[in-house]
Coordinates of C-alpha atoms and ligand atoms in Angstrom, one line a residue:
X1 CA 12.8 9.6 18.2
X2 CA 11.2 6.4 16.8
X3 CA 7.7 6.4 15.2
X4 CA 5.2 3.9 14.4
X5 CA 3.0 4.8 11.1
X6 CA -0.3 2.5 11.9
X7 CA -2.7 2.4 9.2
X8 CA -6.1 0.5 10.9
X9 CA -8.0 -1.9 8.8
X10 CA -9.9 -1.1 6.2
X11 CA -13.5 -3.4 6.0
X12 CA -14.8 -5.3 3.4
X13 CA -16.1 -2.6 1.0
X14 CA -16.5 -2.5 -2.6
X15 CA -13.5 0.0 -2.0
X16 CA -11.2 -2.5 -0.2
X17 CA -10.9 -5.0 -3.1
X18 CA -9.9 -7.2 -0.8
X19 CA -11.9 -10.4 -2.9
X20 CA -9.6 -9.6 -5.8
X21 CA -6.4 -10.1 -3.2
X22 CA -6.1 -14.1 -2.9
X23 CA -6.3 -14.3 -6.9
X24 CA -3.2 -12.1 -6.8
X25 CA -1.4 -13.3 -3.9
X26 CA -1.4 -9.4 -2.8
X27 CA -2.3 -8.5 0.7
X28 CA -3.6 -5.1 0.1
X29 CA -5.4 -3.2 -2.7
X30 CA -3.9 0.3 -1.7
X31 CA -0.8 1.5 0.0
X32 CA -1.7 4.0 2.9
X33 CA -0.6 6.7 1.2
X34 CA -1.3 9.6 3.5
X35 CA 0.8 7.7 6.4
X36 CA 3.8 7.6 3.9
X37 CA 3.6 11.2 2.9
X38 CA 3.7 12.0 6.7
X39 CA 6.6 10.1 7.2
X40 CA 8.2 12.6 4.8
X41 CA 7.2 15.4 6.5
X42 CA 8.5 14.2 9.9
X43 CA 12.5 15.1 10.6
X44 CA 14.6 12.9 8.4
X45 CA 16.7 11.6 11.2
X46 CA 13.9 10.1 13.2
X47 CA 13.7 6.3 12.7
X48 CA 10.0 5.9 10.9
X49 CA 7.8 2.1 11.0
X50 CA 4.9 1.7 9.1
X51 CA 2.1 -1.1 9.9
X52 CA -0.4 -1.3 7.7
X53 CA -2.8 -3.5 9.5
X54 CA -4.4 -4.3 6.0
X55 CA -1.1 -6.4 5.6
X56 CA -0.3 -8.0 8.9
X57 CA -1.3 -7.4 12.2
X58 CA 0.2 -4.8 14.0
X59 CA 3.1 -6.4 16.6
X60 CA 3.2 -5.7 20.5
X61 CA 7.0 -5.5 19.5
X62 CA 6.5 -2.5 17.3
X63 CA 4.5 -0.8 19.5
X64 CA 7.0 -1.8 22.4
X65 CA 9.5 -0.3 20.1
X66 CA 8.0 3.0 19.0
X67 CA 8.2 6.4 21.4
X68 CA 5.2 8.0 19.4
X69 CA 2.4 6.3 17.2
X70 CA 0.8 7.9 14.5
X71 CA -2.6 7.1 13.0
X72 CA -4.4 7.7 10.3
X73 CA -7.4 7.0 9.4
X74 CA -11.1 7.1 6.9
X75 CA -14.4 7.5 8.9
X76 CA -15.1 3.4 7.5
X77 CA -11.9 2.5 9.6
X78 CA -13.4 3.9 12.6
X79 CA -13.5 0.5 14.5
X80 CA -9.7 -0.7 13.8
X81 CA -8.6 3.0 14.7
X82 CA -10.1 3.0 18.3
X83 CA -8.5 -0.7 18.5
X84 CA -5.0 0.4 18.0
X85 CA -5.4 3.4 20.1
X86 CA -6.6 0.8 22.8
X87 CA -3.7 -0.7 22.6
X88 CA -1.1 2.0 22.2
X89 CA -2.8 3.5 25.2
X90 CA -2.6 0.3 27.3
X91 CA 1.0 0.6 26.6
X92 CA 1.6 4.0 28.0
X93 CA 2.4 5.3 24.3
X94 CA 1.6 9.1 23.1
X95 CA -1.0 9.1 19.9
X96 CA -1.2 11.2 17.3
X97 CA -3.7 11.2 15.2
X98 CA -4.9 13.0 11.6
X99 CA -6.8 12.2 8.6
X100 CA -10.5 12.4 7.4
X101 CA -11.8 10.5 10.3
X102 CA -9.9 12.3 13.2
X103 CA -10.4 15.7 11.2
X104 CA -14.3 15.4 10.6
X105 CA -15.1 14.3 14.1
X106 CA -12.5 14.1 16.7
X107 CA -15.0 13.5 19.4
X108 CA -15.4 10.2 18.6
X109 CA -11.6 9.2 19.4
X110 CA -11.2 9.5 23.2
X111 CA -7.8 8.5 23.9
X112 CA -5.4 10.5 21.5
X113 CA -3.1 13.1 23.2
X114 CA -2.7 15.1 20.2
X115 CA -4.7 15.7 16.9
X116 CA -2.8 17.0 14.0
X117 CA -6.0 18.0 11.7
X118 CA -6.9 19.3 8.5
X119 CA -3.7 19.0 5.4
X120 CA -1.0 18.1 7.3
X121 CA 1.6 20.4 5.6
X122 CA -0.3 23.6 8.1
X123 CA 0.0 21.9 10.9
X124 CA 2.4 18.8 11.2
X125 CA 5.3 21.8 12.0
X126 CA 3.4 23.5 14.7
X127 CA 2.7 20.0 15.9
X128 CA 6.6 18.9 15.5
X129 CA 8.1 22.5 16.6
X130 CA 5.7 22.5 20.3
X131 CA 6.9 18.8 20.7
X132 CA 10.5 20.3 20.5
X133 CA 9.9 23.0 23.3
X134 CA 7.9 19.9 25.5
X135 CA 4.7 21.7 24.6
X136 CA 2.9 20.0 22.5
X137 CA -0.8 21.0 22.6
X138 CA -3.6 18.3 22.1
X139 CA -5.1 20.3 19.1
X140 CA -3.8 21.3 15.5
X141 CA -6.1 22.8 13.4
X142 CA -6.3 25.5 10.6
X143 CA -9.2 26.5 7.9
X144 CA -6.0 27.3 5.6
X145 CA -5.3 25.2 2.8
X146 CA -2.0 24.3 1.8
X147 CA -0.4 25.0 -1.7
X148 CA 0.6 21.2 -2.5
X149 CA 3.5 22.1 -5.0
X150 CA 5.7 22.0 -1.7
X151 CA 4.2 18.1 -0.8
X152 CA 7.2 16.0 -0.7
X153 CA 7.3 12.4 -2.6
X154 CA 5.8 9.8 0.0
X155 CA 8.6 7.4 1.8
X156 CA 8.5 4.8 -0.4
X157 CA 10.7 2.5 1.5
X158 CA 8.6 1.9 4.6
X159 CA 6.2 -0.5 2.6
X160 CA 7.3 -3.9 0.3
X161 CA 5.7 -3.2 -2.9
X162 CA 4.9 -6.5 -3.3
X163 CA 2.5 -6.4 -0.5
X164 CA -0.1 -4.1 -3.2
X165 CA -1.9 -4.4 -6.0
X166 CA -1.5 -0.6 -6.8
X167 CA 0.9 1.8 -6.1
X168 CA -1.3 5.4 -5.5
X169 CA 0.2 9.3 -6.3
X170 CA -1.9 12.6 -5.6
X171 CA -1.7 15.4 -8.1
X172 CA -4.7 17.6 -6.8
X173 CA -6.7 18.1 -4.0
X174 CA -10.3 19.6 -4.1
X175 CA -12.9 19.7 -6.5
X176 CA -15.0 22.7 -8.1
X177 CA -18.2 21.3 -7.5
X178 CA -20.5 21.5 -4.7
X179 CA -22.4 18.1 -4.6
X180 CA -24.9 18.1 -1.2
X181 CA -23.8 14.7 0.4
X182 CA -19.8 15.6 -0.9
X183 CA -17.7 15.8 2.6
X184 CA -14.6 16.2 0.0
X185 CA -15.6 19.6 -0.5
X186 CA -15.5 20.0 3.4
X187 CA -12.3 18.5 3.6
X188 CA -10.4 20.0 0.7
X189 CA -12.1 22.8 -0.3
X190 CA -13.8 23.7 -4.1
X191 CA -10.7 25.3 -5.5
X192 CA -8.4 22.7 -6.7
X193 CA -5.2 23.1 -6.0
X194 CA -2.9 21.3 -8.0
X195 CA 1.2 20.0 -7.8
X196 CA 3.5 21.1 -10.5
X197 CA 4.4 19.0 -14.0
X198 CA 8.1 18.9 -12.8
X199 CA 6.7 17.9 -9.1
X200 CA 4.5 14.8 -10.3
X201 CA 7.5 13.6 -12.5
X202 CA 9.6 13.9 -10.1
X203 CA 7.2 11.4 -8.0
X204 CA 6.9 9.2 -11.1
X205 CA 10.8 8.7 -11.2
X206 CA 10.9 7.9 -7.5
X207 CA 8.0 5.0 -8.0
X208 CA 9.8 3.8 -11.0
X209 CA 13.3 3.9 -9.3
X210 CA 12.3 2.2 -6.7
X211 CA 11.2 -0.7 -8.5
X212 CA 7.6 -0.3 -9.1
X213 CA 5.6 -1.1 -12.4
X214 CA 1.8 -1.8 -13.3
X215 CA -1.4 -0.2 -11.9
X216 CA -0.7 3.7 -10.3
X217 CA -4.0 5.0 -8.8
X218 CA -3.8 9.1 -8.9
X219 CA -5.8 9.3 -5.7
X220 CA -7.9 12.8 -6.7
X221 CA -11.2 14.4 -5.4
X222 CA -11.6 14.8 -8.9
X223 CA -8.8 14.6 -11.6
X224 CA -9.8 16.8 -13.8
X225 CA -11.0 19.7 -11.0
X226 CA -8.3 21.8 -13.1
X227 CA -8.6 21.3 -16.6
X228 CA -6.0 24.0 -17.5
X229 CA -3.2 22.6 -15.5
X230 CA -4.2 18.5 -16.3
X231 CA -3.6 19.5 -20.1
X232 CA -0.5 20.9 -19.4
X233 CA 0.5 18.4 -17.1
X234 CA -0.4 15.5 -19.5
X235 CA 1.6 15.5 -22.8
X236 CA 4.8 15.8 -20.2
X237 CA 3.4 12.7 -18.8
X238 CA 3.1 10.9 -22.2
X239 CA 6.4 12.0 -23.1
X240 CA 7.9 10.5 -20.2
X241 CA 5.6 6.7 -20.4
X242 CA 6.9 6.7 -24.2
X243 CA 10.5 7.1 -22.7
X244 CA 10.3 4.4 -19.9
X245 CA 8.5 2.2 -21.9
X246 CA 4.7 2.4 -20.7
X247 CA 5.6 1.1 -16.6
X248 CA 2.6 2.5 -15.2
X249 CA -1.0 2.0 -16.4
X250 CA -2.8 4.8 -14.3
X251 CA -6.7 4.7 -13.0
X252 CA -8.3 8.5 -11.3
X253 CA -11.7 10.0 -9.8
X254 CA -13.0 12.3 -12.2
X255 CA -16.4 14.2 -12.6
X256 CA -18.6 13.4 -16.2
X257 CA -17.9 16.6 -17.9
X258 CA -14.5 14.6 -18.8
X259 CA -16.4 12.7 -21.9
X260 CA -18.1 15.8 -23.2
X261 CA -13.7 17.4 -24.0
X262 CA -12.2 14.7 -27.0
X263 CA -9.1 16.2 -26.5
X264 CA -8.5 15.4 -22.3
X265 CA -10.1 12.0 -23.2
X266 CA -7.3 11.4 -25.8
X267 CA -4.7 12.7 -23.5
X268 CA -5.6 10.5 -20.8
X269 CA -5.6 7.3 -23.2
X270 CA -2.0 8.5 -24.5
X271 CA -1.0 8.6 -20.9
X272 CA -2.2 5.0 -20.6
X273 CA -5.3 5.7 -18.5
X274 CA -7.4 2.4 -18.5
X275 CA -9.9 3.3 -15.7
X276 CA -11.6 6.0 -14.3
X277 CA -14.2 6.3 -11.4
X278 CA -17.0 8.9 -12.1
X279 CA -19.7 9.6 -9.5
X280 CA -22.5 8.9 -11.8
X281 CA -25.3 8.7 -9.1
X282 CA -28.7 8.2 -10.7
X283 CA -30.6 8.2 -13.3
X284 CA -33.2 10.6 -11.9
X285 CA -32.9 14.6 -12.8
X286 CA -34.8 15.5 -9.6
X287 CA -32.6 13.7 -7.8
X288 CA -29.3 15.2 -9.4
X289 CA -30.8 19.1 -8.8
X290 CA -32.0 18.0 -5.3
X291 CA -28.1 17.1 -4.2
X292 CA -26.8 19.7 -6.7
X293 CA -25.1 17.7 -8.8
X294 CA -25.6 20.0 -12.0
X295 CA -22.7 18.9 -14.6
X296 CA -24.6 15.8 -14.4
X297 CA -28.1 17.2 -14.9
X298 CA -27.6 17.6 -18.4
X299 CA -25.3 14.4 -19.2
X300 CA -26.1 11.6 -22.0
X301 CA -24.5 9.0 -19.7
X302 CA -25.3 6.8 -22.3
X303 CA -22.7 8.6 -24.8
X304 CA -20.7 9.5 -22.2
X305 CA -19.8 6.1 -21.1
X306 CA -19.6 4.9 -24.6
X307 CA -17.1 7.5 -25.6
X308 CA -15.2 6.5 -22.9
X309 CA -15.2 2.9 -23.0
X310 CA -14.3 3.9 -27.0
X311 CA -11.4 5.9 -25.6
X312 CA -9.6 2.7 -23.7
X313 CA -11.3 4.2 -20.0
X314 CA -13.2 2.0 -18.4
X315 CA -15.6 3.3 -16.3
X316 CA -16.3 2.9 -12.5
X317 CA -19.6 4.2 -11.5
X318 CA -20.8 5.3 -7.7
X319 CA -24.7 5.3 -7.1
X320 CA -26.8 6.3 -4.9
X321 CA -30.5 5.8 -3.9
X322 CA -32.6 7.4 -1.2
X323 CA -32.1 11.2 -2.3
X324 CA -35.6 12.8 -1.4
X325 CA -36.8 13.0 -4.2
X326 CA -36.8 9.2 -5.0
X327 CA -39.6 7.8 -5.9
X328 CA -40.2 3.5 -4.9
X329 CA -39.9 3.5 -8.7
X330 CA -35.6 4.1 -8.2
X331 CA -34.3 1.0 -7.7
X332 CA -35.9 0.0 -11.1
X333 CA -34.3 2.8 -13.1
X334 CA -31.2 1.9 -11.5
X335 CA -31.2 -1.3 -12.6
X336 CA -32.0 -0.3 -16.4
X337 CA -30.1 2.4 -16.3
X338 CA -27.3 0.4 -15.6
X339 CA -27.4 -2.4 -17.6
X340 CA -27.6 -0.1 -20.2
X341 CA -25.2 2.0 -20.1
X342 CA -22.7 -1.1 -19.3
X343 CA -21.2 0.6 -16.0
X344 CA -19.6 -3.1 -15.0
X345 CA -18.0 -2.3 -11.7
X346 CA -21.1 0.0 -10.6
X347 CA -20.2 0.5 -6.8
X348 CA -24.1 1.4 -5.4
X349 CA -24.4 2.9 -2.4
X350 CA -27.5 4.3 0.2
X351 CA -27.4 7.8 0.9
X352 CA -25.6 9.0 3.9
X353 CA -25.2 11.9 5.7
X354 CA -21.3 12.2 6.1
X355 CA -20.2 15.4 8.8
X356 CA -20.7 18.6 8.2
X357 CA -21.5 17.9 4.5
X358 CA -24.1 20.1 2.9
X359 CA -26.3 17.2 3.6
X360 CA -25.7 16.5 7.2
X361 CA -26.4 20.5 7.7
X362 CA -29.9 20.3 6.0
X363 CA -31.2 16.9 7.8
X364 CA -30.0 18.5 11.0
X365 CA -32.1 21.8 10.6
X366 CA -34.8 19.6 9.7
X367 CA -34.5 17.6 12.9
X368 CA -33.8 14.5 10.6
X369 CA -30.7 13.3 11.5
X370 CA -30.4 10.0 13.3
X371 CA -26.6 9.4 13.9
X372 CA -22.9 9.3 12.8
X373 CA -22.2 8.1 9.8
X374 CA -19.8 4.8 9.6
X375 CA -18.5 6.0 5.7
X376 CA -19.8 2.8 4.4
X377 CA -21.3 3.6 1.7
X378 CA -23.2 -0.1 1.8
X379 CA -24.7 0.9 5.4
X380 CA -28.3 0.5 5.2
X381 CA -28.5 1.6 9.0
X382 CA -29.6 4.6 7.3
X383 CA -28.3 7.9 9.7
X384 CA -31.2 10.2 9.0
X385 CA -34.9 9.8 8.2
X386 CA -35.5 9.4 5.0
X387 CA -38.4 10.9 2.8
X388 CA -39.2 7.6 1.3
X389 CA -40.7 4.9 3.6
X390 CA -37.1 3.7 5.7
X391 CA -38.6 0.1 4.9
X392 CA -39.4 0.4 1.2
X393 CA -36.1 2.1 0.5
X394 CA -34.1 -0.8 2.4
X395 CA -36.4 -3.2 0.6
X396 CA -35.4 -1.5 -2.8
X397 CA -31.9 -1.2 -2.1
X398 CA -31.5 -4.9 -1.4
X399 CA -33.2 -5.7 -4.4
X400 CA -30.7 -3.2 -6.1
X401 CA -27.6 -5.4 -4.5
X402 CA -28.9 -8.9 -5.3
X403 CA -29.9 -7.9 -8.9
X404 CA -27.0 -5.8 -10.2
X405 CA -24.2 -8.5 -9.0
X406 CA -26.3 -11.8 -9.8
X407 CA -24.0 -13.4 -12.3
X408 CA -26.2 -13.1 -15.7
X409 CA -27.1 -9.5 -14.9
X410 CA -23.0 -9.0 -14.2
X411 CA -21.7 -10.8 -17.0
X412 CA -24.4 -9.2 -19.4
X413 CA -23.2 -6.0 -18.2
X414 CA -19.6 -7.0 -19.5
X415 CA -20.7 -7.7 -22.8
X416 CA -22.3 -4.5 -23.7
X417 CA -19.0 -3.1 -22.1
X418 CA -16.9 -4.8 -24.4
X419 CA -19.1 -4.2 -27.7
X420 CA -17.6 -0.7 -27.1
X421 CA -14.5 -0.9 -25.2
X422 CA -11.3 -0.3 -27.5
X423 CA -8.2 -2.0 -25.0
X424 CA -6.2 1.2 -25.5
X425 CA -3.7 0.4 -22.5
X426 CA 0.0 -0.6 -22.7
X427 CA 2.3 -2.7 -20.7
X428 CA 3.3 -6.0 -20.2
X429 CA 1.9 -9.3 -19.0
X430 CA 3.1 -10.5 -16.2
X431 CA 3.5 -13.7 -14.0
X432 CA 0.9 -12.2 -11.7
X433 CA -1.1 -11.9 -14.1
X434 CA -1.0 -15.7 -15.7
X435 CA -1.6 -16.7 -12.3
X436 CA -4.7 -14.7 -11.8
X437 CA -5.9 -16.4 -14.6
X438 CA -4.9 -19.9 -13.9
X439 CA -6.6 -19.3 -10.1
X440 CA -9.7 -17.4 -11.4
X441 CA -10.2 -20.9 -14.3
X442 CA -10.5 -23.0 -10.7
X443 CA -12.0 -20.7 -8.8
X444 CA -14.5 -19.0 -11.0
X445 CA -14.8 -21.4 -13.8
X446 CA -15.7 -24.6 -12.3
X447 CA -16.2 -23.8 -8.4
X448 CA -18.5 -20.4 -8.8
X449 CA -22.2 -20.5 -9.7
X450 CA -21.1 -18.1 -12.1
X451 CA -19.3 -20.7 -14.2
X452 CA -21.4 -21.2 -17.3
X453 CA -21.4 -17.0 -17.7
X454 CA -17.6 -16.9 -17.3
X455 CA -16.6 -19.8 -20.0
X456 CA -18.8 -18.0 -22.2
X457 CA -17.5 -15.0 -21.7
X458 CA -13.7 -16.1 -22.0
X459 CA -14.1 -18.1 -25.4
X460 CA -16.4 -15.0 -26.7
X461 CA -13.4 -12.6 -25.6
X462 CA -10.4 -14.7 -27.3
X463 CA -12.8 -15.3 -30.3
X464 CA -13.8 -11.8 -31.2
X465 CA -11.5 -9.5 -28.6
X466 CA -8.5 -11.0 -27.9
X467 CA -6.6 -8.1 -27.3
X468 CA -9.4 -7.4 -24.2
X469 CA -9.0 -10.7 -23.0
X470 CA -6.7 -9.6 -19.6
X471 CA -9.7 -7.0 -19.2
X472 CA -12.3 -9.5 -19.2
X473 CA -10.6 -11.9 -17.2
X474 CA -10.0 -9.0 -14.4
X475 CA -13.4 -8.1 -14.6
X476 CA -14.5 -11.8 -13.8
X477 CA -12.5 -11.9 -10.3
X478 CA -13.8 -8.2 -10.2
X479 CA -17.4 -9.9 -10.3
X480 CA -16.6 -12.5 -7.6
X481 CA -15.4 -9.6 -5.2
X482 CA -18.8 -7.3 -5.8
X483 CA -20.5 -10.3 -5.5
X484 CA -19.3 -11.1 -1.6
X485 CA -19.4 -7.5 -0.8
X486 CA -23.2 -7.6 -1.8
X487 CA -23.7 -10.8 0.1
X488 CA -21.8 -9.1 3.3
X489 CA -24.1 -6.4 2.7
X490 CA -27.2 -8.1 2.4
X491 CA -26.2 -10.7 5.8
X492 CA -25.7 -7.4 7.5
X493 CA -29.2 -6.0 6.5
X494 CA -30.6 -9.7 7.6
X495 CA -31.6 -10.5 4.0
X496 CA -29.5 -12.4 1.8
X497 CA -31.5 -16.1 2.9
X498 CA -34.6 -14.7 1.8
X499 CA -33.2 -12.2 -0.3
X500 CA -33.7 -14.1 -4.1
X501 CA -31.4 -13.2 -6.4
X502 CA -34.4 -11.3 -8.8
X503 CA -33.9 -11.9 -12.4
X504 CA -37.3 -10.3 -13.6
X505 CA -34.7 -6.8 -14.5
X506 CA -32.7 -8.6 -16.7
X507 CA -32.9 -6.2 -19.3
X508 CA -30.3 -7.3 -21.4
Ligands
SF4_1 S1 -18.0 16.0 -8.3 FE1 -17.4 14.3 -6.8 S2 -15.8 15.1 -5.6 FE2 -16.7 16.9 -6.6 S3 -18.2 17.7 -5.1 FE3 -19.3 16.2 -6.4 S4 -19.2 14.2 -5.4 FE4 -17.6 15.6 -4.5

């Protein structure tokens, strides 16, 4: 049996990194990393393909080749999925299909002949073991989770590592909380379930082995949804960076109660943690009740972030606006709030309802809900009526996009990052990385607007920093990519031309 892994495309997002790509001479940010763990799961003697459309275009001779194509997919790759099914149909092939997109709504996929939903480790084998009889049924589905200490290691081989920026590992899935607009919680469940110490080393040595070294993303809901098991999982993981010599520098998802326990903080530096994404959300406590998000209700982000950044973690921040209780004064706070607590890669985002999310139940028994959600979190389509006038809050949240990545407010935003950031990170500099720098002193430093923000920034950094120099030249070509993705945004919401990049929130 031969079968074709197709990962669709992914669009430009704030997730996609894809700005970042030419300055690295990768073609992707992220391997597809469900794809290659399903690969694992199929029989060993079928012959296994993997296109990640993200890297090349998907061939008529590898869908002429393959007997069955599999897909996988996120709601935001909607579009590229229904292309390739298009096309695998038209050539008479049988689809499979699984992942969040397929799992959340299958509906919207006319065309597969069989969908293998939910965690794959339930019902791949059902799937696999019909298909042997010649009954294969078009539906797999189970409200079971799967205990993930029997996950095998993903088939590394079926990419070129070269084709990435990261590599990315799983160690948990789920996450204890119960945030409204979550569809994590719906998809994994609130009880985290977690691989074992020897399981995740095991998966270490196979990256490693195979050649791999630099950025590892551990792909969580929420790292640290297990605190008991992370700490013992941890000092194992230290123990074996100190004997390899440092080859991965890992980022994760975690939720904010991380900066409120010293000792997980110090673990994770130790481990060689540089970045972590925290769903930060907004500055307003009515807000945080209204969507449940309580272990934030009671944060100091301020600290929080600070102790971080003082830890070697630097933070990623997701935000929202248009929660019902925002007020037209939100997209100010944000902005402060912000610059002030020196979130640099802040990924803000306009509520949506995403399926069968606590959310998407509410607006629905209150006859507010407008559509499907595309899973872009940049989507100012808006798929429910919101409490706030739907003008004013587009208004605001363009405002928020043309403010936040405008060059000064960007680069001031670095600054009060790196007043407190303490480069804690090993591992070596490599030719990649000279030549990032070498393209981003052309590209950024005498062709970008942002030019006069980013010479002062490098001479500050190798004056007073040196050691986070490499951070704030990644966080320049960081800038550049936010900075498109905002302008994408703002050309899709017909703004950007009269859209003014406003500099009267420059609170720095
Ligand atoms: S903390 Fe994050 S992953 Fe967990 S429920 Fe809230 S939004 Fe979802």
């Amino acid at each position: 049996m031969r079968i074709l892994l197709v990962y669709p495309v992914y669009p430009d997002t704030f997730w996609s990194f894809k700005h970042i790509l030419p300055y690295l001479s990768r073609k992707a940010a992220f391997p597809p990393l469900g794809l290659l763990t399903i690969a694992a799961l199929l029989p060993a003697q079928w012959e296994k393909r993997l296109a990640d459309v993200n890297v090349a275009p998907l061939s008529d001779e590898d869908l002429a080749w393959a007997d069955m194509v599999f897909i996988s997919a996120m709601l935001v790759q909607e579009a590229g999925a229904k292309d390739i099914i298009a096309r695998a149909k038209a050539m008479g092939k049988r689809i499979v299909a699984g992942g969040p997109a397929f799992t959340a709504q299958p509906e919207r996929f006319p065309g597969v002949d069989h969908f293998v939903l939910n965690e794959a480790e339930l019902t791949l084998p059902p799937f696999l073991e019909d298909l042997a009889r010649g009954t294969p049924k078009p539906l797999y589905t189970t409200p079971d989770r799967p205990d993930i200490a029997t996950t095998p290691i993903p088939l590394w081989e079926l990419i070129n590592f070269r084709d990435y920026v990261t590599m990315s590992v799983q160690y948990s899935r789920g996450c204890p909380f119960d945030c409204e607009f979550c569809d994590i919680v719906v998809l994994n469940g609130r009880r985290p379930r977690v691989k074992s110490t020897d399981q995740m080393l095991r998966e270490m040595e196979s990256l490693h082995e195979a050649g791999w070294r630099g950025p590892v993303f551990i792909v969580d809901d929420n790292f640290i949804g297990n605190i008991a098991s992370v700490k013992q999982f941890l000092p194992r993981l230290i123990d074996w960076q100190a004997r390899h010599g440092y080859p991965f520098k890992f980022m994760t998802e975690a939720s904010i109660n991380l900066a409120r326990d010293g000792e997980l903080v110090r673990l994770l530096s130790k481990a060689n943690f540089h970045k972590v994404f925290i769903g930060i959300e907004t500055p307003s406590t009515d807000s945080l009740k209204e969507c449940g998000k309580k272990q934030n209700v009671a944060a100091d982000f301020s600290q929080a972030v600070k102790t971080l950044h003082q830890n070697g973690l630097q933070v990623m921040g997701g935000f929202i606006v248009g929660f019902d209780s925002d007020t037209e004064s939100i997209f100010e706070q944000q902005i402060r709030f912000i610059q002030k607590i020196g979130v640099v890669t802040a990924m803000v985002g306009i509520l949506t309802a995403m399926p069968k999310t606590r959310l998407w139940q509410r607006l629905k028994a209150e006859n507010r809900l407008l559509g499907d959600a595309t899973g872009e979190n940049t989507d100012a389509s808006l798929n429910f009526i919101p409490t706030m006038s739907r003008e004013v809050l587009i208004q605001g949240y363009k405002r928020l996009l043309s403010t936040l990545y405008a060059p000064n407010n960007y680069y001031d935003r670095i600054n009060t990052f790196l007043r407190n950031y303490n480069p804690t990170a090993r591992g070596k500099l490599v030719r990649g990385d000279f030549q990032a720098f070498l393209k981003s002193l052309w590209r950024i430093g005498i062709l970008s607007r942002a030019r006069l923000d980013y010479w002062k920034l490098i001479f500050k950094t190798a004056l007073t920093k040196r050691k986070a120099l490499p951070v704030a030249v990644e966080l320049a070509i960081l800038g550049r990519h936010f900075q498109l993705v905002a302008k994408r945004a703002l050309l899709a919401t017909d703004a950007w031309a009269d859209a003014p990049v406003d500099n009267s929130s420059h609170t720095m």
